[in-house]
């Protein structure tokens, strides 16, 4: 069982997935900061100074923080858009590679060319 786990854990796909998760978490932190520290203050200015992160309804001791939800929606939209642009760019590069004309085949070595010429001459003589 330990051997099977080692094979599973060291398989390329698992390591690639782990790297993707770590990079995704770092990207999430960047987008969260972008929304919270850049976009939301601008939106707050445009809406008359409203601070979305502090918006909410208070019911007794409980608070429904719908401002944080609005902020999370902005984070999702920006993250989805950034990923869309990333995937679109990669797809464009792949299409470029696929549409690239195939390289001309390398000419055969000199000895093969010579043998081909000899063969063709012999065929003409017959």
Short mmCIF file of C-alpha atoms in Angstrom, two decimals:
data_model
loop_
_atom_site.label_atom_id
_atom_site.label_comp_id
_atom_site.label_asym_id
_atom_site.label_seq_id
_atom_site.Cartn_x
_atom_site.Cartn_y
_atom_site.Cartn_z
CA UNK A 1 0.00 0.00 0.00
CA UNK A 2 2.86 2.37 0.79
CA UNK A 3 4.43 1.64 -2.59
CA UNK A 4 1.15 2.40 -4.40
CA UNK A 5 0.78 5.65 -2.46
CA UNK A 6 4.34 6.66 -3.37
CA UNK A 7 3.64 5.99 -7.06
CA UNK A 8 0.42 8.00 -6.84
CA UNK A 9 1.98 10.92 -4.98
CA UNK A 10 4.98 11.17 -7.27
CA UNK A 11 3.01 10.85 -10.48
CA UNK A 12 3.44 13.93 -12.69
CA UNK A 13 -0.24 14.91 -12.69
CA UNK A 14 -0.43 15.09 -8.89
CA UNK A 15 2.65 17.31 -8.68
CA UNK A 16 1.33 19.55 -11.48
CA UNK A 17 -1.98 19.83 -9.66
CA UNK A 18 -0.23 20.74 -6.40
CA UNK A 19 1.76 23.46 -8.16
CA UNK A 20 -1.46 24.74 -9.75
CA UNK A 21 -3.16 24.94 -6.36
CA UNK A 22 -0.28 26.88 -4.82
CA UNK A 23 -0.12 29.30 -7.76
CA UNK A 24 -3.92 29.61 -7.66
CA UNK A 25 -3.82 30.53 -3.98
CA UNK A 26 -1.19 33.19 -4.66
CA UNK A 27 -3.23 34.50 -7.59
CA UNK A 28 -6.31 34.61 -5.34
CA UNK A 29 -4.42 36.76 -2.83
CA UNK A 30 -3.43 39.19 -5.60
CA UNK A 31 -6.97 39.44 -6.96
CA UNK A 32 -8.44 39.81 -3.47
CA UNK A 33 -6.07 42.69 -2.77
CA UNK A 34 -6.80 44.26 -6.15
CA UNK A 35 -10.54 44.21 -5.48
CA UNK A 36 -10.40 45.21 -1.80
CA UNK A 37 -7.66 47.84 -2.07
CA UNK A 38 -8.17 49.28 -5.57
CA UNK A 39 -11.57 48.60 -7.13
CA UNK A 40 -13.84 48.75 -4.08
CA UNK A 41 -12.54 52.17 -2.91
CA UNK A 42 -13.10 53.51 -6.45
CA UNK A 43 -16.61 52.06 -6.49
CA UNK A 44 -17.13 53.52 -3.02
CA UNK A 45 -16.16 56.98 -4.29
CA UNK A 46 -18.51 56.62 -7.27
CA UNK A 47 -21.36 55.60 -4.95
CA UNK A 48 -20.85 58.46 -2.53
CA UNK A 49 -18.26 57.02 -0.16
CA UNK A 50 -19.95 53.71 0.61
CA UNK A 51 -17.56 51.13 2.10
CA UNK A 52 -18.91 47.85 0.80
CA UNK A 53 -16.93 45.67 3.20
CA UNK A 54 -18.80 47.18 6.16
CA UNK A 55 -22.29 47.05 4.68
CA UNK A 56 -24.68 44.73 6.45
CA UNK A 57 -27.92 44.29 8.34
CA UNK A 58 -27.83 43.74 12.07
CA UNK A 59 -30.39 41.42 13.62
CA UNK A 60 -29.79 41.30 17.34
CA UNK A 61 -26.31 39.86 17.75
CA UNK A 62 -26.10 38.58 14.17
CA UNK A 63 -24.95 40.56 11.15
CA UNK A 64 -25.72 39.75 7.52
CA UNK A 65 -22.60 41.17 5.85
CA UNK A 66 -23.85 41.56 2.30
CA UNK A 67 -21.04 44.04 1.57
CA UNK A 68 -18.48 41.27 1.92
CA UNK A 69 -20.62 39.19 -0.43
CA UNK A 70 -20.57 42.00 -3.02
CA UNK A 71 -16.80 42.14 -2.66
CA UNK A 72 -16.55 38.35 -3.12
CA UNK A 73 -18.65 38.61 -6.29
CA UNK A 74 -16.25 41.23 -7.67
CA UNK A 75 -13.30 38.98 -6.78
CA UNK A 76 -14.95 36.08 -8.60
CA UNK A 77 -15.70 38.14 -11.71
CA UNK A 78 -12.16 39.53 -11.92
CA UNK A 79 -10.61 36.10 -11.31
CA UNK A 80 -12.84 34.47 -13.93
CA UNK A 81 -12.03 37.23 -16.44
CA UNK A 82 -8.28 36.93 -15.79
CA UNK A 83 -8.44 33.15 -16.24
CA UNK A 84 -10.50 33.63 -19.42
CA UNK A 85 -7.80 35.92 -20.84
CA UNK A 86 -5.08 33.45 -19.81
CA UNK A 87 -6.81 30.48 -21.46
CA UNK A 88 -7.63 32.58 -24.55
CA UNK A 89 -3.94 33.51 -24.87
CA UNK A 90 -2.82 29.91 -24.53
CA UNK A 91 -5.39 28.78 -27.11
CA UNK A 92 -4.16 31.46 -29.53
CA UNK A 93 -0.59 30.22 -29.10
CA UNK A 94 -1.71 26.64 -29.71
CA UNK A 95 -3.58 27.67 -32.88
CA UNK A 96 -0.48 29.49 -34.08
CA UNK A 97 1.59 26.36 -33.56
CA UNK A 98 -0.99 24.17 -35.32
CA UNK A 99 -1.33 26.54 -38.28
CA UNK A 100 2.42 26.84 -38.71
CA UNK A 101 3.43 25.24 -41.99
CA UNK A 102 5.30 22.04 -41.52
CA UNK A 103 9.01 22.41 -41.96
CA UNK A 104 10.31 21.07 -45.24
CA UNK A 105 11.76 17.64 -44.77
CA UNK A 106 15.51 17.59 -44.52
CA UNK A 107 17.20 16.55 -47.75
CA UNK A 108 18.47 12.99 -47.69
CA UNK A 109 22.17 12.47 -47.04
CA UNK A 110 24.54 12.71 -49.99
CA UNK A 111 25.09 8.95 -50.23
CA UNK A 112 21.34 8.32 -50.44
CA UNK A 113 21.01 10.98 -53.15
CA UNK A 114 23.83 9.36 -55.11
CA UNK A 115 22.27 5.91 -54.82
CA UNK A 116 18.90 7.34 -55.93
CA UNK A 117 20.52 8.91 -59.01
CA UNK A 118 22.25 5.62 -59.86
CA UNK A 119 18.96 3.76 -59.52
CA UNK A 120 17.19 6.23 -61.77
CA UNK A 121 19.98 6.00 -64.40
CA UNK A 122 19.78 2.19 -64.35
CA UNK A 123 16.01 2.32 -64.82
CA UNK A 124 16.40 4.59 -67.87
CA UNK A 125 18.94 2.25 -69.45
CA UNK A 126 16.58 -0.74 -69.31
#
